[in-house]
Structures are given as structure tokens and as C-alpha cells.
PDB file of C-alpha atoms in Angstrom:
ATOM      1  CA  UNK F 657     -13.255-191.216-139.005  1.00 31.00           C
ATOM      2  CA  UNK F 658     -10.753-190.177-141.658  1.00 39.00           C
ATOM      3  CA  UNK F 659     -10.619-186.513-142.549  1.00 42.00           C
ATOM      4  CA  UNK F 660     -10.687-185.674-146.241  1.00 43.00           C
ATOM      5  CA  UNK F 661      -8.505-183.385-148.328  1.00 48.00           C
ATOM      6  CA  UNK F 662      -9.832-183.756-151.900  1.00 63.00           C
ATOM      7  CA  UNK F 663     -10.119-187.536-152.398  1.00 85.00           C
ATOM      8  CA  UNK F 664      -7.373-188.320-149.879  1.00 92.00           C
ATOM      9  CA  UNK F 665      -8.508-190.389-146.892  1.00 94.00           C
ATOM     10  CA  UNK F 666      -6.383-189.765-143.800  1.00 94.00           C
ATOM     11  CA  UNK F 667      -6.115-192.178-140.864  1.00 95.00           C
ATOM     12  CA  UNK F 668      -4.293-191.297-137.644  1.00 93.00           C
ATOM     13  CA  UNK F 669      -3.543-194.904-136.732  1.00 91.00           C
ATOM     14  CA  UNK F 670      -3.058-198.235-138.526  1.00 90.00           C
ATOM     15  CA  UNK F 671      -5.530-199.854-136.130  1.00 88.00           C
ATOM     16  CA  UNK F 672      -8.375-197.596-137.344  1.00 89.00           C
ATOM     17  CA  UNK F 673      -7.765-198.626-140.957  1.00 91.00           C
ATOM     18  CA  UNK F 674      -8.940-201.754-142.703  1.00 87.00           C
ATOM     19  CA  UNK F 675      -8.273-202.029-146.435  1.00 90.00           C
ATOM     20  CA  UNK F 676     -11.393-202.521-148.539  1.00 90.00           C
ATOM     21  CA  UNK F 677      -9.372-203.684-151.539  1.00 93.00           C
ATOM     22  CA  UNK F 678      -5.742-204.695-152.162  1.00 97.00           C
ATOM     23  CA  UNK F 679      -3.191-201.895-151.934  1.00 97.00           C
ATOM     24  CA  UNK F 680       0.155-200.724-153.230  1.00 98.00           C
ATOM     25  CA  UNK F 681       2.218-199.154-150.474  1.00 96.00           C
ATOM     26  CA  UNK F 682       5.228-197.006-149.848  1.00 95.00           C
ATOM     27  CA  UNK F 683       6.678-196.137-146.441  1.00 93.00           C
ATOM     28  CA  UNK F 684       8.633-193.066-145.416  1.00 89.00           C
ATOM     29  CA  UNK F 685       8.760-189.806-143.507  1.00 88.00           C
ATOM     30  CA  UNK F 686       8.344-187.768-146.732  1.00 91.00           C
ATOM     31  CA  UNK F 687       9.482-184.623-144.956  1.00 92.00           C
ATOM     32  CA  UNK F 688       9.023-181.693-147.311  1.00 94.00           C
ATOM     33  CA  UNK F 689       7.045-183.721-149.898  1.00 94.00           C
ATOM     34  CA  UNK F 690       9.637-182.373-152.342  1.00 93.00           C
ATOM     35  CA  UNK F 691      10.239-183.139-156.023  1.00 90.00           C
ATOM     36  CA  UNK F 692      12.126-186.367-155.200  1.00 88.00           C
ATOM     37  CA  UNK F 693       9.270-187.645-153.029  1.00 91.00           C
ATOM     38  CA  UNK F 694       6.758-186.713-155.726  1.00 91.00           C
ATOM     39  CA  UNK F 695       8.537-189.013-158.198  1.00 88.00           C
ATOM     40  CA  UNK F 696       8.089-191.956-155.812  1.00 90.00           C
ATOM     41  CA  UNK F 697       4.431-191.135-155.093  1.00 93.00           C
ATOM     42  CA  UNK F 698       3.785-190.627-158.809  1.00 93.00           C
ATOM     43  CA  UNK F 699       5.086-194.170-159.397  1.00 93.00           C
ATOM     44  CA  UNK F 700       2.823-195.383-156.560  1.00 96.00           C
ATOM     45  CA  UNK F 701      -0.344-193.746-157.936  1.00 95.00           C
ATOM     46  CA  UNK F 702       0.359-194.892-161.515  1.00 96.00           C
ATOM     47  CA  UNK F 703       0.882-198.481-160.292  1.00 96.00           C
ATOM     48  CA  UNK F 704      -2.400-198.264-158.342  1.00 96.00           C
ATOM     49  CA  UNK F 705      -4.284-197.102-161.440  1.00 96.00           C
ATOM     50  CA  UNK F 706      -2.787-199.676-163.816  1.00 97.00           C
ATOM     51  CA  UNK F 707      -3.190-202.630-161.431  1.00 96.00           C
ATOM     52  CA  UNK F 708      -6.559-201.751-159.868  1.00 96.00           C
ATOM     53  CA  UNK F 709      -5.126-201.166-156.379  1.00 97.00           C
ATOM     54  CA  UNK F 710      -5.448-198.393-153.818  1.00 96.00           C
ATOM     55  CA  UNK F 711      -2.357-196.247-153.273  1.00 96.00           C
ATOM     56  CA  UNK F 712      -1.241-195.959-149.627  1.00 97.00           C
ATOM     57  CA  UNK F 713       1.512-193.930-147.956  1.00 96.00           C
ATOM     58  CA  UNK F 714       2.415-195.121-144.452  1.00 95.00           C
ATOM     59  CA  UNK F 715       4.241-192.481-142.457  1.00 93.00           C
ATOM     60  CA  UNK F 716       4.970-192.021-138.773  1.00 88.00           C
ATOM     61  CA  UNK F 717       4.641-189.302-136.183  1.00 86.00           C
ATOM     62  CA  UNK F 718       6.556-188.356-134.120  1.00 80.00           C
ATOM     63  CA  UNK F 719       9.557-188.720-136.437  1.00 72.00           C
ATOM     64  CA  UNK F 720      11.336-191.965-135.392  1.00 69.00           C
ATOM     65  CA  UNK F 721      14.490-190.001-134.553  1.00 72.00           C
ATOM     66  CA  UNK F 722      12.502-187.963-131.993  1.00 73.00           C
ATOM     67  CA  UNK F 723      11.591-191.205-130.204  1.00 71.00           C
ATOM     68  CA  UNK F 724      14.704-193.365-130.604  1.00 69.00           C
ATOM     69  CA  UNK F 725      17.418-190.704-130.218  1.00 74.00           C
ATOM     70  CA  UNK F 726      17.322-188.858-126.930  1.00 69.00           C
ATOM     71  CA  UNK F 727      17.918-185.106-127.239  1.00 68.00           C
ATOM     72  CA  UNK F 728      17.246-185.230-130.979  1.00 71.00           C
ATOM     73  CA  UNK F 729      16.700-181.627-131.999  1.00 79.00           C
ATOM     74  CA  UNK F 730      15.743-182.492-135.579  1.00 82.00           C
ATOM     75  CA  UNK F 731      13.836-179.702-137.322  1.00 91.00           C
ATOM     76  CA  UNK F 732      11.268-180.787-139.895  1.00 93.00           C
ATOM     77  CA  UNK F 733      10.169-179.108-143.112  1.00 96.00           C
ATOM     78  CA  UNK F 734       6.503-179.981-142.551  1.00 95.00           C
ATOM     79  CA  UNK F 735       4.152-180.311-139.643  1.00 94.00           C
ATOM     80  CA  UNK F 736       1.870-183.312-139.973  1.00 91.00           C
ATOM     81  CA  UNK F 737      -1.024-181.068-141.140  1.00 92.00           C
ATOM     82  CA  UNK F 738       1.179-179.465-143.813  1.00 94.00           C
ATOM     83  CA  UNK F 739       2.265-182.902-145.022  1.00 93.00           C
ATOM     84  CA  UNK F 740      -1.402-183.902-145.390  1.00 92.00           C
ATOM     85  CA  UNK F 741      -2.092-180.732-147.350  1.00 91.00           C
ATOM     86  CA  UNK F 742       0.796-181.436-149.768  1.00 93.00           C
ATOM     87  CA  UNK F 743       0.036-185.150-150.209  1.00 92.00           C
ATOM     88  CA  UNK F 744      -3.616-184.348-150.919  1.00 90.00           C
ATOM     89  CA  UNK F 745      -2.535-182.440-154.018  1.00 90.00           C
ATOM     90  CA  UNK F 746      -0.746-185.448-155.561  1.00 88.00           C
ATOM     91  CA  UNK F 747      -3.661-187.831-156.164  1.00 88.00           C
ATOM     92  CA  UNK F 748      -2.896-190.314-153.395  1.00 93.00           C
ATOM     93  CA  UNK F 749      -5.795-192.484-152.131  1.00 95.00           C
ATOM     94  CA  UNK F 750      -4.870-193.128-148.485  1.00 96.00           C
ATOM     95  CA  UNK F 751      -2.477-191.595-145.970  1.00 96.00           C
ATOM     96  CA  UNK F 752      -1.881-193.417-142.675  1.00 96.00           C
ATOM     97  CA  UNK F 753      -0.015-191.452-139.998  1.00 94.00           C
ATOM     98  CA  UNK F 754       0.842-194.025-137.364  1.00 90.00           C
ATOM     99  CA  UNK F 755       2.009-192.907-133.893  1.00 88.00           C
ATOM    100  CA  UNK F 756       5.628-194.003-133.618  1.00 83.00           C
ATOM    101  CA  UNK F 757       6.603-195.192-130.151  1.00 83.00           C
ATOM    102  CA  UNK F 758       8.954-197.638-128.428  1.00 81.00           C
ATOM    103  CA  UNK F 759       6.368-200.466-128.562  1.00 84.00           C
ATOM    104  CA  UNK F 760       5.957-200.124-132.322  1.00 82.00           C
ATOM    105  CA  UNK F 761       9.737-200.052-132.774  1.00 82.00           C
ATOM    106  CA  UNK F 762       9.956-203.440-130.972  1.00 87.00           C
ATOM    107  CA  UNK F 763       7.928-205.294-133.648  1.00 89.00           C
ATOM    108  CA  UNK F 764       9.999-207.944-135.405  1.00 93.00           C
ATOM    109  CA  UNK F 765      10.316-207.702-139.184  1.00 92.00           C
ATOM    110  CA  UNK F 766       7.920-210.606-139.749  1.00 94.00           C
ATOM    111  CA  UNK F 767       5.378-209.274-137.221  1.00 94.00           C
ATOM    112  CA  UNK F 768       5.433-205.933-139.038  1.00 92.00           C
ATOM    113  CA  UNK F 769       4.908-207.612-142.408  1.00 94.00           C
ATOM    114  CA  UNK F 770       2.220-210.086-141.326  1.00 95.00           C
ATOM    115  CA  UNK F 771       0.277-208.083-138.715  1.00 93.00           C
ATOM    116  CA  UNK F 772       0.399-204.732-140.459  1.00 92.00           C
ATOM    117  CA  UNK F 773       1.243-204.977-144.140  1.00 94.00           C
ATOM    118  CA  UNK F 774      -0.771-208.139-144.827  1.00 95.00           C
ATOM    119  CA  UNK F 775      -3.561-208.318-142.229  1.00 94.00           C
ATOM    120  CA  UNK F 776      -4.304-204.586-142.042  1.00 93.00           C
ATOM    121  CA  UNK F 777      -3.121-203.043-145.305  1.00 95.00           C
ATOM    122  CA  UNK F 778      -3.721-206.041-147.635  1.00 96.00           C
ATOM    123  CA  UNK F 779      -0.699-205.139-149.743  1.00 97.00           C
ATOM    124  CA  UNK F 780      -0.147-206.697-153.170  1.00 97.00           C
ATOM    125  CA  UNK F 781       2.904-204.570-153.840  1.00 97.00           C
ATOM    126  CA  UNK F 782       5.355-202.400-151.916  1.00 97.00           C
ATOM    127  CA  UNK F 783       7.503-199.735-153.592  1.00 95.00           C
ATOM    128  CA  UNK F 784      10.506-199.101-151.373  1.00 89.00           C
ATOM    129  CA  UNK F 785      14.087-197.828-151.376  1.00 84.00           C
ATOM    130  CA  UNK F 786      17.023-200.233-151.713  1.00 79.00           C
ATOM    131  CA  UNK F 787      18.277-199.030-148.296  1.00 80.00           C
ATOM    132  CA  UNK F 788      14.984-199.388-146.398  1.00 84.00           C
ATOM    133  CA  UNK F 789      15.420-200.923-142.930  1.00 84.00           C
ATOM    134  CA  UNK F 790      12.560-202.190-140.783  1.00 87.00           C
ATOM    135  CA  UNK F 791      11.723-204.368-137.793  1.00 84.00           C
ATOM    136  CA  UNK F 792      13.235-204.269-134.294  1.00 85.00           C
ATOM    137  CA  UNK F 793      16.598-202.450-134.235  1.00 82.00           C
ATOM    138  CA  UNK F 794      16.138-201.896-137.994  1.00 85.00           C
ATOM    139  CA  UNK F 795      17.459-205.429-138.386  1.00 86.00           C
ATOM    140  CA  UNK F 796      15.766-206.322-141.692  1.00 88.00           C
ATOM    141  CA  UNK F 797      16.476-204.983-145.158  1.00 88.00           C
ATOM    142  CA  UNK F 798      15.229-205.252-148.724  1.00 91.00           C
ATOM    143  CA  UNK F 799      16.400-208.893-149.135  1.00 93.00           C
ATOM    144  CA  UNK F 800      14.353-209.910-146.075  1.00 94.00           C
ATOM    145  CA  UNK F 801      11.366-208.046-147.492  1.00 94.00           C
ATOM    146  CA  UNK F 802      11.666-209.934-150.801  1.00 95.00           C
ATOM    147  CA  UNK F 803      11.776-213.294-148.919  1.00 96.00           C
ATOM    148  CA  UNK F 804       8.702-212.265-146.854  1.00 96.00           C
ATOM    149  CA  UNK F 805       7.024-211.122-150.083  1.00 96.00           C
ATOM    150  CA  UNK F 806       7.341-214.640-151.495  1.00 97.00           C
ATOM    151  CA  UNK F 807       5.979-216.120-148.258  1.00 97.00           C
ATOM    152  CA  UNK F 808       2.988-213.751-148.021  1.00 96.00           C
ATOM    153  CA  UNK F 809       2.381-213.217-151.733  1.00 96.00           C
ATOM    154  CA  UNK F 810       3.245-209.596-152.399  1.00 96.00           C
ATOM    155  CA  UNK F 811       5.625-207.990-154.877  1.00 97.00           C
ATOM    156  CA  UNK F 812       8.568-205.795-153.886  1.00 96.00           C
ATOM    157  CA  UNK F 813       9.600-203.039-156.287  1.00 95.00           C
ATOM    158  CA  UNK F 814      12.910-201.370-155.469  1.00 91.00           C
ATOM    159  CA  UNK F 815      13.409-197.672-156.028  1.00 87.00           C
ATOM    160  CA  UNK F 816      16.857-197.325-157.616  1.00 84.00           C
ATOM    161  CA  UNK F 817      19.758-196.142-155.468  1.00 77.00           C
ATOM    162  CA  UNK F 818      20.187-192.972-157.493  1.00 83.00           C
ATOM    163  CA  UNK F 819      16.578-191.859-156.900  1.00 82.00           C
ATOM    164  CA  UNK F 820      16.718-192.651-153.172  1.00 76.00           C
ATOM    165  CA  UNK F 821      20.000-190.781-152.802  1.00 75.00           C
ATOM    166  CA  UNK F 822      18.438-187.795-154.588  1.00 79.00           C
ATOM    167  CA  UNK F 823      15.554-187.843-152.110  1.00 77.00           C
ATOM    168  CA  UNK F 824      17.724-187.969-148.973  1.00 74.00           C
ATOM    169  CA  UNK F 825      20.176-185.431-150.374  1.00 74.00           C
ATOM    170  CA  UNK F 826      17.297-183.107-151.261  1.00 84.00           C
ATOM    171  CA  UNK F 827      15.819-183.129-147.731  1.00 87.00           C
ATOM    172  CA  UNK F 828      19.220-182.368-146.209  1.00 88.00           C
ATOM    173  CA  UNK F 829      19.956-179.686-148.805  1.00 92.00           C
ATOM    174  CA  UNK F 830      16.557-178.037-148.279  1.00 96.00           C
ATOM    175  CA  UNK F 831      17.039-177.844-144.509  1.00 95.00           C
ATOM    176  CA  UNK F 832      20.572-176.464-144.947  1.00 96.00           C
ATOM    177  CA  UNK F 833      19.451-173.925-147.562  1.00 97.00           C
ATOM    178  CA  UNK F 834      16.660-172.608-145.319  1.00 97.00           C
ATOM    179  CA  UNK F 835      18.956-172.462-142.283  1.00 96.00           C
ATOM    180  CA  UNK F 836      21.384-170.374-144.368  1.00 96.00           C
ATOM    181  CA  UNK F 837      18.685-168.127-145.865  1.00 95.00           C
ATOM    182  CA  UNK F 838      18.963-169.514-149.431  1.00 97.00           C
ATOM    183  CA  UNK F 839      15.204-169.574-149.912  1.00 97.00           C
ATOM    184  CA  UNK F 840      15.067-169.718-153.718  1.00 96.00           C
ATOM    185  CA  UNK F 841      17.418-172.729-153.711  1.00 95.00           C
ATOM    186  CA  UNK F 842      15.256-174.509-151.109  1.00 96.00           C
ATOM    187  CA  UNK F 843      12.113-173.710-153.100  1.00 96.00           C
ATOM    188  CA  UNK F 844      13.663-175.135-156.287  1.00 94.00           C
ATOM    189  CA  UNK F 845      14.212-178.494-154.513  1.00 93.00           C
ATOM    190  CA  UNK F 846      10.760-178.419-152.928  1.00 95.00           C
ATOM    191  CA  UNK F 847       8.902-177.593-156.136  1.00 94.00           C
ATOM    192  CA  UNK F 848       6.838-175.006-154.201  1.00 96.00           C
ATOM    193  CA  UNK F 849       7.498-172.042-151.912  1.00 98.00           C
ATOM    194  CA  UNK F 850       8.404-173.082-148.364  1.00 98.00           C
ATOM    195  CA  UNK F 851       5.527-172.272-146.039  1.00 98.00           C
ATOM    196  CA  UNK F 852       4.439-172.418-142.428  1.00 97.00           C
ATOM    197  CA  UNK F 853       1.175-172.030-140.544  1.00 96.00           C
ATOM    198  CA  UNK F 854       0.966-169.736-137.539  1.00 96.00           C
ATOM    199  CA  UNK F 855      -1.378-167.885-135.211  1.00 96.00           C
ATOM    200  CA  UNK F 856      -1.376-164.088-134.999  1.00 95.00           C
ATOM    201  CA  UNK F 857      -0.522-163.004-131.447  1.00 93.00           C
ATOM    202  CA  UNK F 858      -0.339-159.656-129.625  1.00 86.00           C
ATOM    203  CA  UNK F 859       2.919-157.747-130.144  1.00 78.00           C
ATOM    204  CA  UNK F 860       4.260-154.384-128.986  1.00 72.00           C
ATOM    205  CA  UNK F 861       2.626-152.637-131.970  1.00 68.00           C
ATOM    206  CA  UNK F 862       5.743-150.572-132.696  1.00 69.00           C
ATOM    207  CA  UNK F 863       5.307-151.161-136.430  1.00 62.00           C
ATOM    208  CA  UNK F 864       2.088-149.144-136.466  1.00 68.00           C
ATOM    209  CA  UNK F 865       3.853-146.035-135.203  1.00 66.00           C
ATOM    210  CA  UNK F 866       6.184-146.007-138.234  1.00 75.00           C
ATOM    211  CA  UNK F 867       3.646-146.931-140.886  1.00 79.00           C
ATOM    212  CA  UNK F 868       4.464-150.651-141.038  1.00 88.00           C
ATOM    213  CA  UNK F 869       1.893-152.493-138.910  1.00 88.00           C
ATOM    214  CA  UNK F 870       2.942-156.119-138.477  1.00 91.00           C
ATOM    215  CA  UNK F 871       1.260-159.345-137.472  1.00 92.00           C
ATOM    216  CA  UNK F 872       3.327-161.154-134.821  1.00 94.00           C
ATOM    217  CA  UNK F 873       3.282-164.867-135.546  1.00 96.00           C
ATOM    218  CA  UNK F 874       3.470-167.882-133.284  1.00 96.00           C
ATOM    219  CA  UNK F 875       4.290-171.271-134.810  1.00 94.00           C
ATOM    220  CA  UNK F 876       3.012-173.765-132.255  1.00 89.00           C
ATOM    221  CA  UNK F 877       5.101-176.774-133.372  1.00 92.00           C
ATOM    222  CA  UNK F 878       8.621-176.313-132.000  1.00 90.00           C
ATOM    223  CA  UNK F 879      10.009-178.927-134.416  1.00 91.00           C
ATOM    224  CA  UNK F 880       9.031-176.849-137.495  1.00 95.00           C
ATOM    225  CA  UNK F 881      12.052-175.368-139.234  1.00 96.00           C
ATOM    226  CA  UNK F 882      11.981-171.555-139.394  1.00 96.00           C
ATOM    227  CA  UNK F 883      14.323-169.988-141.980  1.00 97.00           C
ATOM    228  CA  UNK F 884      17.458-168.073-141.039  1.00 96.00           C
ATOM    229  CA  UNK F 885      17.157-164.682-139.356  1.00 96.00           C
ATOM    230  CA  UNK F 886      16.566-161.965-141.950  1.00 97.00           C
ATOM    231  CA  UNK F 887      14.017-160.022-143.999  1.00 97.00           C
ATOM    232  CA  UNK F 888      12.001-161.842-146.669  1.00 98.00           C
ATOM    233  CA  UNK F 889       9.485-161.348-149.455  1.00 98.00           C
ATOM    234  CA  UNK F 890       6.385-163.400-148.552  1.00 98.00           C
ATOM    235  CA  UNK F 891       2.900-164.332-149.650  1.00 98.00           C
ATOM    236  CA  UNK F 892       0.164-165.004-147.130  1.00 97.00           C
ATOM    237  CA  UNK F 893      -3.276-166.523-146.893  1.00 97.00           C
ATOM    238  CA  UNK F 894      -5.625-165.130-144.226  1.00 95.00           C
ATOM    239  CA  UNK F 895      -9.242-166.335-144.187  1.00 92.00           C
ATOM    240  CA  UNK F 896      -9.070-167.176-147.890  1.00 93.00           C
ATOM    241  CA  UNK F 897      -7.504-163.842-148.884  1.00 94.00           C
ATOM    242  CA  UNK F 898      -4.217-163.983-150.821  1.00 97.00           C
ATOM    243  CA  UNK F 899      -1.839-161.283-149.630  1.00 97.00           C
ATOM    244  CA  UNK F 900       1.654-160.065-150.482  1.00 98.00           C
ATOM    245  CA  UNK F 901       4.118-158.629-148.025  1.00 98.00           C
ATOM    246  CA  UNK F 902       7.446-158.858-146.240  1.00 97.00           C
ATOM    247  CA  UNK F 903       8.553-160.643-143.094  1.00 97.00           C
ATOM    248  CA  UNK F 904      11.217-160.150-140.451  1.00 96.00           C
ATOM    249  CA  UNK F 905      12.632-163.108-138.528  1.00 96.00           C
ATOM    250  CA  UNK F 906      14.933-161.937-135.759  1.00 93.00           C
ATOM    251  CA  UNK F 907      15.512-160.053-132.535  1.00 89.00           C
ATOM    252  CA  UNK F 908      14.634-156.478-133.630  1.00 81.00           C
ATOM    253  CA  UNK F 909      17.980-155.045-132.400  1.00 78.00           C
ATOM    254  CA  UNK F 910      17.053-151.422-133.252  1.00 76.00           C
ATOM    255  CA  UNK F 911      14.360-151.468-130.538  1.00 74.00           C
ATOM    256  CA  UNK F 912      16.344-153.699-128.131  1.00 69.00           C
ATOM    257  CA  UNK F 913      14.367-156.831-128.783  1.00 72.00           C
ATOM    258  CA  UNK F 914      15.300-159.751-126.515  1.00 76.00           C
ATOM    259  CA  UNK F 915      13.412-162.683-127.994  1.00 85.00           C
ATOM    260  CA  UNK F 916      13.277-164.168-131.466  1.00 90.00           C
ATOM    261  CA  UNK F 917      10.152-162.980-133.239  1.00 92.00           C
ATOM    262  CA  UNK F 918       8.489-163.605-136.590  1.00 95.00           C
ATOM    263  CA  UNK F 919       6.553-160.604-137.919  1.00 95.00           C
ATOM    264  CA  UNK F 920       4.863-160.058-141.261  1.00 96.00           C
ATOM    265  CA  UNK F 921       3.690-156.812-142.855  1.00 96.00           C
ATOM    266  CA  UNK F 922       1.092-157.223-145.610  1.00 96.00           C
ATOM    267  CA  UNK F 923       0.745-154.541-148.264  1.00 95.00           C
ATOM    268  CA  UNK F 924      -2.625-152.751-148.631  1.00 92.00           C
ATOM    269  CA  UNK F 925      -4.129-154.683-145.733  1.00 91.00           C
ATOM    270  CA  UNK F 926      -5.587-153.235-142.570  1.00 87.00           C
ATOM    271  CA  UNK F 927      -7.808-155.789-140.848  1.00 89.00           C
ATOM    272  CA  UNK F 928      -7.728-156.981-137.244  1.00 89.00           C
ATOM    273  CA  UNK F 929      -6.460-160.567-137.461  1.00 92.00           C
ATOM    274  CA  UNK F 930      -5.481-161.242-133.820  1.00 92.00           C
ATOM    275  CA  UNK F 931      -6.016-164.902-132.977  1.00 95.00           C
ATOM    276  CA  UNK F 932      -6.468-165.850-136.612  1.00 95.00           C
ATOM    277  CA  UNK F 933      -4.630-168.681-138.381  1.00 96.00           C
ATOM    278  CA  UNK F 934      -2.397-167.620-141.223  1.00 96.00           C
ATOM    279  CA  UNK F 935      -0.264-169.381-143.820  1.00 97.00           C
ATOM    280  CA  UNK F 936       2.955-167.683-144.912  1.00 98.00           C
ATOM    281  CA  UNK F 937       4.993-168.725-147.961  1.00 98.00           C
ATOM    282  CA  UNK F 938       8.603-167.545-148.038  1.00 98.00           C
ATOM    283  CA  UNK F 939       9.483-166.389-151.541  1.00 98.00           C
ATOM    284  CA  UNK F 940      12.850-164.584-151.518  1.00 97.00           C
ATOM    285  CA  UNK F 941      15.352-163.164-149.028  1.00 97.00           C
ATOM    286  CA  UNK F 942      15.765-159.363-149.092  1.00 97.00           C
ATOM    287  CA  UNK F 943      18.600-158.846-146.593  1.00 97.00           C
ATOM    288  CA  UNK F 944      20.099-159.741-143.221  1.00 95.00           C
ATOM    289  CA  UNK F 945      18.592-158.279-140.053  1.00 93.00           C
ATOM    290  CA  UNK F 946      20.424-155.072-139.086  1.00 93.00           C
ATOM    291  CA  UNK F 947      20.670-152.737-136.120  1.00 91.00           C
ATOM    292  CA  UNK F 948      19.977-149.144-137.157  1.00 91.00           C
ATOM    293  CA  UNK F 949      21.114-145.989-135.347  1.00 91.00           C
ATOM    294  CA  UNK F 950      17.525-144.774-135.020  1.00 90.00           C
ATOM    295  CA  UNK F 951      13.923-145.808-135.615  1.00 89.00           C
ATOM    296  CA  UNK F 952      13.861-143.240-138.446  1.00 91.00           C
ATOM    297  CA  UNK F 953      16.713-145.069-140.212  1.00 93.00           C
ATOM    298  CA  UNK F 954      14.854-148.355-139.731  1.00 92.00           C
ATOM    299  CA  UNK F 955      11.755-146.790-141.312  1.00 92.00           C
ATOM    300  CA  UNK F 956      13.781-145.633-144.339  1.00 94.00           C
ATOM    301  CA  UNK F 957      15.162-149.159-144.783  1.00 95.00           C
ATOM    302  CA  UNK F 958      11.676-150.671-144.521  1.00 95.00           C
ATOM    303  CA  UNK F 959      10.561-148.365-147.354  1.00 96.00           C
ATOM    304  CA  UNK F 960      13.434-149.760-149.473  1.00 97.00           C
ATOM    305  CA  UNK F 961      12.494-153.337-148.479  1.00 97.00           C
ATOM    306  CA  UNK F 962       8.923-152.678-149.567  1.00 97.00           C
ATOM    307  CA  UNK F 963      10.087-151.380-152.962  1.00 97.00           C
ATOM    308  CA  UNK F 964      12.274-154.498-153.354  1.00 97.00           C
ATOM    309  CA  UNK F 965       9.288-156.756-152.566  1.00 98.00           C
ATOM    310  CA  UNK F 966       6.850-154.900-154.851  1.00 97.00           C
ATOM    311  CA  UNK F 967       9.383-154.994-157.710  1.00 97.00           C
ATOM    312  CA  UNK F 968       9.851-158.716-157.100  1.00 96.00           C
ATOM    313  CA  UNK F 969       6.102-159.332-157.436  1.00 96.00           C
ATOM    314  CA  UNK F 970       5.833-157.144-160.554  1.00 95.00           C
ATOM    315  CA  UNK F 971       8.706-158.955-162.274  1.00 89.00           C
TER     316      UNK F 971
END
């Protein structure tokens, strides 16, 4: 059964989906669902409305590079659940997240078009980038798709080179910006504040002793990109409550930390949230992580960080 976010129907496999009416489709990884992606999906949904079709995004998981390139250590801007959450807000009808594996990658271009796009998805139109490659060994391109469109009676609409280049440049720029701690730049490309979902786990509880209790966070998906080490202004959602606070990503050198940790301190909040799921949005970078001469010095800096964050929210 598909799960629903607003009106969005989500299918975890092409084989579990059968189109009830003709569709307009786009295909892509849509990592980040950023402002460039939104332009493409906006075109998709408007076409669906004007031509009486259902709008469909076909995406794949794992990311094809994870499957086809050994030792690929690609970090992604969204987990699959986060991507669903973002796509649900755009007015899309159907999202299909097909498991990408070696077998699927062996389909010839015509098998992919006939068996999947026509027989399963009933496409009347596909909106796709000029540089889109598909079929075994990525052997087919847009010209092949146009020929197959004539054979199987569907229209191919090309997304102009400039728009596609903007999209691919944006994804790369967003990853780079986050890896370098330029959060506001990344957020401007995304069109929203970069966020991640995590579980609150047991920590050493040192923060409590200096008046800054923190929630230690575990992000279960190792492919999810975590921003550069440093201290950040953040917003959080815990059990429907909207919170404001600050976060440290790093090794806690003042207290001889050995492992990378992600800890968040929420202002005016004192509930036990161990084991709870939490969403953290990264708003602004405050500073680099530092090693202080004493815990007292660290505490004084945390007071300054808190003032910075509170001033940020007030402005």
C-alpha cells in the first residue's frame, strides 16, 4: 500500500504501481529537492493539470552511483524519507522510489521504455533533461527517447540545457557549501533550511553540569551529509514542539572527546527526550569548534554562543 503525505501517493517499487490514468513523468535523483528541482516539478504538475494527466516522479534508491561505482562514498542531501517529505509539499501526485540494482541497470533502453514507462506508468509525456542517459550502460540518450516516443506514442519535452546545468551545479554547490560550513549559502540554493532527522541517544551528560544540557543525536543513515564541524544556530521539532537552540558538531576537544558527535542544546526546554525522533534545521554557523583551556572558559563561550543565537532569532 502507498503511504500518504498530503495527496502524494508513494510507491516503493514500480511493480506495485499500476497507473489508473495516463501520466506525465520525470525521472531523477532529485537530491535536495532544491529550487532548481522545484522548477522542473512545477512544470510537471502544471502539465498534468492542463492536460488531465497524473504527475509522476520516478526516482531510485540506493543512488545509482552507490550500486554501479564500488567504494562510492557519495553523501546525499536527503534520506529517502526526507525526500518524500519535501516532494509532498510541492503538489505532486505520485512518487515511485524504485530499488536500483544491477538487474535493473541491465535493462535495454527499449525494455525500459516499453516494460516500465508504457506498460506500467502509461506515460503520455516525459519531461526530461537534454543530457538524460538511460538503458544498459547508459547507452541511450534523448534522441533515442524521441524515436521511442514516436513508436510508443508519447511526447518528449526537453528541459533546456541552462536549467539542467543549474540543477546539477546547485546540488554540487549545496554539498560543497555544507561541507565548508557555509550554511546560509546552502540554504539559499535549497530554498529551505537544511535539515536532518535523528534519534536522541545517551551521552556523557557533561553539558548538564555547566548549565547547557544537550541531546546527543544519532543519524542512522551513514550516507546523509552532516555539515562541517562547528557550532550552529538551529531550530528543532520534537513531538510537534518547535524549538530554538544551538548545535555542536565535532570532537569536543576541551573534554578530550575521541569520536565525532552531534549535540544540540534547546533554549527553555527541559524534557526527557531519550530515544525520541527529532528533526533539526541548520540555520546559521556561529563559529568553528575550539579547544578551551578549561571547562569554565568553554562555559563562558557557550554563553556568548547563546546570545548570538538569541539575537539571530530576534532579528
